[in-house]
Each structure stands twice: as C-alpha cells, then as structure tokens.
Short mmCIF file of C-alpha atoms and ligand atoms in Angstrom, two decimals:
data_model
loop_
_atom_site.label_atom_id
_atom_site.label_comp_id
_atom_site.label_asym_id
_atom_site.label_seq_id
_atom_site.Cartn_x
_atom_site.Cartn_y
_atom_site.Cartn_z
CA MET A 186 32.28 -27.05 -16.89
CA THR A 187 36.02 -25.87 -16.15
CA GLU A 188 36.54 -23.49 -13.50
CA ASP A 189 38.16 -20.20 -15.43
CA ARG A 190 38.01 -17.53 -12.79
CA GLU A 191 40.74 -16.32 -11.15
CA GLU A 192 41.26 -16.31 -7.44
CA ALA A 193 41.01 -12.66 -5.70
CA PRO A 194 44.25 -11.45 -4.79
CA PRO A 195 44.57 -10.41 -1.07
CA ILE A 196 42.89 -7.73 0.35
CA SER A 197 45.52 -5.54 2.15
CA PRO A 198 44.31 -4.19 5.77
CA LEU A 199 44.76 -0.91 4.73
CA ASP A 200 42.39 -1.45 1.34
CA ALA A 201 39.86 -3.26 4.11
CA LEU A 202 39.61 -0.43 6.11
CA ARG A 203 39.19 1.85 3.25
CA TRP A 204 36.43 -0.44 2.18
CA HIS A 205 34.61 -0.49 5.70
CA ILE A 206 34.55 3.45 5.70
CA GLU A 207 33.40 3.53 1.91
CA MET A 208 30.72 1.39 3.39
CA GLY A 209 29.69 3.67 6.17
CA VAL A 210 31.30 1.91 9.16
CA ASP A 211 32.20 5.07 11.61
CA GLU A 212 32.70 3.45 14.94
CA LEU A 213 34.14 0.46 16.48
CA ILE A 214 31.72 -1.74 18.95
CA ASP A 215 34.31 -4.13 20.08
CA ASP A 216 38.17 -5.27 19.67
CA GLN A 217 36.60 -8.89 18.89
CA PRO A 218 33.65 -9.61 15.96
CA ILE A 219 30.77 -11.46 17.26
CA ASP A 220 29.21 -13.89 15.57
CA ARG A 221 25.70 -13.45 16.20
CA TYR A 222 24.17 -16.69 14.62
CA ALA A 223 26.27 -18.79 16.77
CA THR A 224 25.16 -16.98 20.09
CA ALA A 225 21.94 -17.83 18.89
CA ALA A 226 22.45 -21.06 19.82
CA ILE A 227 22.84 -20.33 23.63
CA PRO A 228 20.13 -22.36 25.48
CA PRO A 229 17.47 -19.63 26.78
CA ALA A 230 18.57 -20.37 30.35
CA ALA A 231 21.69 -18.38 29.55
CA VAL A 232 20.17 -15.45 28.25
CA THR A 233 19.81 -12.40 30.90
CA VAL A 234 16.22 -11.78 31.39
CA PRO A 235 15.62 -7.65 32.98
CA SER A 236 14.17 -7.91 36.32
CA PRO A 237 10.26 -7.30 35.96
CA SER A 238 9.27 -4.02 37.31
CA ALA A 239 6.08 -1.86 37.20
CA ASN A 240 6.68 -0.93 33.33
CA SER A 241 8.48 -3.26 31.40
CA GLN A 242 7.45 -6.66 30.42
CA PRO A 243 9.36 -9.09 32.19
CA THR A 244 10.07 -11.89 29.78
CA ARG A 245 11.64 -9.65 27.03
CA PRO A 246 15.53 -10.80 26.50
CA ALA A 247 18.21 -8.06 27.43
CA ALA A 248 20.07 -8.10 23.96
CA PRO A 249 19.10 -7.08 20.50
CA ALA A 250 16.52 -9.83 18.64
CA SER A 251 18.84 -12.37 17.53
CA PRO A 252 18.25 -14.46 14.35
CA GLY A 253 16.58 -16.94 16.46
CA GLN A 254 14.81 -14.57 18.79
CA PRO A 255 12.73 -11.72 16.62
CA LEU A 256 10.87 -9.29 18.01
CA ALA A 257 7.25 -9.31 16.87
CA PRO A 258 7.32 -5.47 15.25
CA SER A 259 4.05 -4.58 16.61
CA GLU A 260 4.75 -5.98 20.12
CA GLY A 261 7.08 -2.69 21.21
CA ALA A 262 4.40 -0.53 19.99
CA ARG A 263 1.60 -1.91 21.81
CA ASP A 264 3.90 -1.78 25.25
CA ALA A 265 5.28 1.44 24.78
CA ILE A 266 1.53 2.92 24.31
CA ALA A 267 0.28 1.97 27.53
CA ILE A 268 4.24 2.59 29.51
CA ALA A 269 4.13 6.22 27.84
CA ARG A 270 0.47 7.22 28.59
CA ASP A 271 0.89 5.91 32.03
CA ALA A 272 3.72 8.63 32.71
CA ASN A 273 2.31 12.11 34.52
CA SER A 274 5.30 14.02 34.17
CA ILE A 275 8.17 14.35 31.81
CA GLU A 276 10.80 12.76 34.43
CA GLY A 277 8.46 9.98 34.93
CA LEU A 278 8.16 9.38 30.73
CA ARG A 279 11.93 9.85 30.83
CA GLU A 280 12.29 7.07 33.72
CA ARG A 281 9.71 5.09 31.58
CA LEU A 282 11.99 5.23 28.47
CA GLU A 283 15.07 3.98 30.01
CA THR A 284 13.45 0.46 31.33
CA PHE A 285 11.34 0.13 28.19
CA GLU A 286 13.23 -2.56 25.96
CA GLY A 287 10.43 -2.91 23.15
CA CYS A 288 12.89 -1.21 20.53
CA ALA A 289 15.98 -2.82 19.24
CA LEU A 290 17.73 0.19 18.55
CA LYS A 291 18.29 0.61 22.48
CA PHE A 292 20.41 -2.26 22.46
CA THR A 293 23.09 -1.14 19.90
CA ALA A 294 22.96 2.50 21.16
CA THR A 295 25.40 3.47 24.07
CA ASN A 296 22.85 5.71 25.48
CA THR A 297 19.05 7.08 25.78
CA VAL A 298 18.62 10.26 23.69
CA PHE A 299 15.15 11.95 25.20
CA ALA A 300 15.67 15.75 25.29
CA ASP A 301 17.60 18.96 25.98
CA GLY A 302 16.72 22.40 26.65
CA ASP A 303 13.93 23.71 28.77
CA PRO A 304 10.59 21.69 29.12
CA ALA A 305 8.50 24.50 29.62
CA SER A 306 9.27 26.23 26.86
CA ASP A 307 7.21 27.87 24.13
CA VAL A 308 8.59 25.74 21.37
CA MET A 309 9.36 22.71 20.79
CA PHE A 310 11.56 21.28 17.99
CA ILE A 311 11.14 17.75 16.80
CA GLY A 312 14.66 15.87 15.04
CA GLU A 313 14.76 12.93 13.55
CA ALA A 314 17.38 10.18 15.08
CA PRO A 315 20.48 11.20 17.27
CA GLY A 316 24.11 11.32 15.45
CA VAL A 317 27.02 9.80 16.65
CA ASP A 318 27.78 12.77 19.05
CA GLU A 319 24.20 12.38 20.13
CA ASP A 320 24.63 8.96 21.33
CA ARG A 321 28.26 9.72 22.68
CA GLN A 322 26.86 12.43 24.91
CA GLY A 323 23.33 11.25 25.49
CA LEU A 324 21.93 14.50 24.21
CA PRO A 325 20.25 15.47 21.33
CA PHE A 326 21.67 17.82 18.78
CA VAL A 327 25.22 18.36 19.56
CA GLY A 328 27.26 17.48 16.90
CA ALA A 329 27.20 19.77 13.56
CA SER A 330 23.87 20.49 12.64
CA GLY A 331 22.94 21.22 16.48
CA GLN A 332 25.53 23.80 15.91
CA LEU A 333 23.91 25.37 12.78
CA LEU A 334 20.69 24.79 15.03
CA ASN A 335 22.16 26.85 17.87
CA ARG A 336 23.45 29.42 15.17
CA MET A 337 19.41 29.78 13.58
CA LEU A 338 18.16 30.39 17.32
CA SER A 339 20.90 32.84 18.36
CA ALA A 340 19.89 34.78 14.87
CA LEU A 341 16.66 34.93 16.25
CA GLY A 342 17.41 36.26 19.90
CA ARG A 343 16.84 33.21 21.52
CA GLU A 344 19.29 31.03 23.54
CA ARG A 345 19.39 27.13 22.86
CA THR A 346 18.34 26.85 26.41
CA SER A 347 15.12 28.78 25.91
CA ILE A 348 14.16 25.96 23.60
CA TYR A 349 13.12 22.61 24.27
CA ILE A 350 14.67 19.66 21.59
CA SER A 351 13.87 15.90 21.43
CA ASN A 352 13.46 13.72 18.25
CA ILE A 353 11.49 10.72 16.90
CA LEU A 354 13.63 8.43 17.70
CA PHE A 355 15.48 7.90 21.22
CA TRP A 356 18.50 5.75 19.92
CA ARG A 357 20.42 6.22 17.11
CA PRO A 358 19.98 3.59 14.62
CA PRO A 359 23.56 1.97 14.16
CA GLY A 360 25.57 3.42 11.32
CA ASN A 361 22.79 6.23 11.06
CA ARG A 362 20.78 3.91 8.89
CA SER A 363 17.21 4.65 8.37
CA PRO A 364 15.03 3.32 11.20
CA THR A 365 12.07 0.22 10.35
CA ALA A 366 8.59 1.15 10.32
CA ALA A 367 8.85 -0.78 13.83
CA GLU A 368 11.31 1.01 15.62
CA THR A 369 9.63 4.44 14.66
CA ALA A 370 6.24 2.60 15.97
CA ALA A 371 8.03 1.67 19.34
CA CYS A 372 9.05 5.12 19.63
CA LEU A 373 5.90 7.01 18.68
CA PRO A 374 3.86 6.67 21.87
CA PHE A 375 6.59 8.22 23.98
CA VAL A 376 7.05 11.14 21.36
CA GLN A 377 3.56 12.09 21.67
CA ARG A 378 3.37 11.93 25.13
CA HIS A 379 6.36 13.79 25.75
CA ILE A 380 4.78 16.60 23.58
CA GLU A 381 1.26 16.12 25.60
CA LEU A 382 3.37 16.42 28.96
CA ALA A 383 5.68 19.56 27.93
CA ARG A 384 2.51 21.53 25.94
CA PRO A 385 4.48 23.93 23.85
CA LYS A 386 2.50 26.80 22.30
CA VAL A 387 4.21 25.97 18.81
CA LEU A 388 6.26 22.61 17.40
CA VAL A 389 8.95 22.46 14.65
CA PHE A 390 9.25 19.15 13.40
CA LEU A 391 12.79 19.22 11.64
CA GLY A 392 13.35 17.50 8.85
CA GLY A 393 11.01 14.91 6.14
CA SER A 394 10.84 12.22 8.64
CA SER A 395 10.07 13.86 11.47
CA ALA A 396 7.29 16.12 9.83
CA LYS A 397 5.61 12.65 8.26
CA THR A 398 5.85 10.68 11.01
CA MET A 399 4.58 13.39 13.50
CA LEU A 400 1.79 14.76 11.18
CA ASP A 401 0.88 11.46 9.74
CA ARG A 402 1.50 12.65 5.94
CA THR A 403 3.10 11.31 2.94
CA GLU A 404 4.33 14.42 1.16
CA GLY A 405 7.93 15.23 1.19
CA ILE A 406 9.46 18.11 3.25
CA MET A 407 9.66 20.56 0.23
CA ARG A 408 6.09 20.20 0.40
CA LEU A 409 5.10 20.43 3.85
CA ARG A 410 7.42 23.00 5.07
CA GLY A 411 6.66 26.54 5.66
CA LYS A 412 3.02 25.39 6.37
CA TRP A 413 0.90 25.69 9.55
CA PHE A 414 -0.56 22.42 10.51
CA ASP A 415 -2.66 21.30 13.72
CA TYR A 416 -1.09 18.91 15.58
CA MET A 417 -3.32 16.94 18.16
CA SER A 418 -3.04 13.82 19.85
CA GLU A 419 -5.39 11.72 22.35
CA GLY A 420 -3.80 13.86 25.40
CA LEU A 421 -4.24 17.17 24.06
CA ASP A 422 -7.56 19.05 24.48
CA THR A 423 -6.56 21.73 21.93
CA PRO A 424 -4.11 21.07 18.74
CA ILE A 425 -0.89 22.62 19.16
CA PRO A 426 0.26 24.60 15.83
CA ALA A 427 3.32 22.74 14.38
CA MET A 428 5.44 23.93 11.06
CA PRO A 429 7.49 21.56 9.45
CA THR A 430 11.04 23.18 8.26
CA PHE A 431 14.47 21.87 6.81
CA HIS A 432 16.62 19.80 9.14
CA PRO A 433 20.08 21.36 9.71
CA ALA A 434 21.93 18.43 8.50
CA PHE A 435 20.47 19.21 5.14
CA LEU A 436 20.79 23.01 5.10
CA LEU A 437 24.48 22.27 5.68
CA ARG A 438 24.75 20.33 2.16
CA GLN A 439 22.08 22.48 0.74
CA SER A 440 23.18 26.23 1.98
CA ALA A 441 20.83 27.86 -1.05
CA GLN A 442 17.53 26.59 1.32
CA LYS A 443 18.95 28.66 4.36
CA ARG A 444 16.97 31.51 3.09
CA GLU A 445 13.55 29.00 2.95
CA ALA A 446 14.60 27.79 6.65
CA TRP A 447 15.21 31.50 7.55
CA ARG A 448 11.54 32.34 6.53
CA ASP A 449 10.13 29.43 8.56
CA PHE A 450 12.26 30.50 11.52
CA LEU A 451 11.04 34.14 10.99
CA ALA A 452 7.33 32.74 10.98
CA ILE A 453 7.89 30.66 13.58
CA GLN A 454 8.80 33.35 16.18
CA GLU A 455 5.91 35.94 14.73
CA LYS A 456 3.69 33.08 15.59
CA LEU A 457 5.14 32.57 19.56
CA GLU A 458 4.49 36.63 19.71
CA GLU A 459 1.06 36.66 18.52
CA ILE A 460 0.10 33.49 21.14
CA ALA A 461 1.84 35.13 23.59
N1 URA B 690 19.98 15.01 14.03
C1 URA B 690 18.87 14.92 14.50
O1 URA B 690 17.41 14.69 13.73
N2 URA B 690 18.83 14.48 15.68
C2 URA B 690 20.15 14.87 16.57
O2 URA B 690 19.72 14.56 17.54
C3 URA B 690 21.33 14.93 15.92
C4 URA B 690 20.82 15.26 14.66
#
C-alpha cells in the first residue's frame, strides 16, 4: 500500500491559540502541561492523603481521580448523604462541604461556591453551576447572568441581599461542561440539607437542570416553568412551594423569553405576599 497522504503543515502558535478558544478553553490553569497518565505511575506512598477528620473519609486521595484511581460514582453520593444530614446549621453545612472530597469537580475548581444573600430570606433561588466569575470570587451569580438576576429583582423592588441564592453544584465544571450524574449526585444531599436548614417560604429553580434535578422530573424547562410544585425532602415537615423559571443566562441569549420570566417573577412575588 502506498502512503499518499501529505504531511500536515505546522500550525502557527496564533492558529493553535484560536483553535483552543474555539474548543472552549477560557482559562489557563498552569504554565506547563501536566501529563496525568505519567502522574498516575507515582507510587501510592507519594500521593498526599488528607488528614482524617470527623466528617471526611480518611483514605480519599487529595487529587482528581486519575486514570489509575477512579472514584466510584456512588461513593461520593453515599458519603454526602451522611455528612450533609449531620449538619444542624447552615454554617456547619458549609464547613462540612469545605472538607468534603467526594465530588471530583472540587479538585479543578478554584473556590467552593456555597451561597450568597440572606439565609433567613423568605425566598431561596437555586441555580445550576458556578461559572468562571463565580469560581474566582467564590460567590454564586456574580457574572453576567447574576447581573441580569439583580436587575430583575430590583424591578420587583427587592435587593439582591434580601434573597438567598445557591446552586445545585458547588464547584465549577471545567470549561463549563455539563456535570456528570455522579458529580450532581455527590452535591445533591448538600443542596437538600441546605434547603432544609434555610427553610425558605418559596423556592425558585433557575434553569432546566436545576428544576429537573430538584423536582426529579424529566420534562424540559419550557414545560416546567411558571408552574407551582411541592418540593419535599426527608428533613422537611411540610412541602415548600417551588417554581422553576428560565435561567438568566438563557434570557441573555433569548430576550423574547424575558416576558415569560417576568410573569414568573410576579407570580413568585404574589405567592410570597400570600404566605406572609
Ligand atoms: N449560573 C448559575 O447557574 N449559577 C451561577 O452561580 C452562575 C451562573
């Protein structure tokens, strides 16, 4: 057989940079690339193991699961249930999350993004995942979608500081990729306990993945938004009225949908007045 393929011309650094940007690379993590396959060959004794604490499992490696050491998907979620249930205050939950190592996203994120606003608020918003700005600042909804949310709240006559806000994931997925089922499952017990401890009068789920995860539904946000659901979990004695609505990032791309979102916000306000 003859080899008639021409050798590809060398790629200029500028073209290589353009290609990375097109592929969604939006952040430099280190000056030098790391060959994770080579690091997997390091003998176990050289791997740092976090010191045992009351709430963390003692043998978890302090590094992302490498090809040689996969983290069993169910393991993180199992630990999360016991650890989250053990928290009796929001501060206690935050502390437990800071030492929790059962979600691989934690190892690529800069900060844990727990919550912002007033934990005693009558309304709690649950978004999807921290983006690059949230990861840098360690606070939810501080980027462009957070600014739109702030404007919508102030149109309702509410300050951002008067609501409570968090996400279904506490760490930014690298490159804003979709989280795996195991990553979501490892965060979910903390989100559920967070809601139980804050015990808002009304819950708002921002975006399809927040709504579907928290309500355990399969329909998309177009079907779910604008409707009231009863949110319930083991540690609640009565259900909390919950409304899914569009994610502000979606509204930034689809401004025609802002009307519907505004309608949802008015219904949420009305519900809060009714319950007060
Ligand atoms: N989008 C989210 O869902 N959450 C954030 O914190 C930021 C953007």
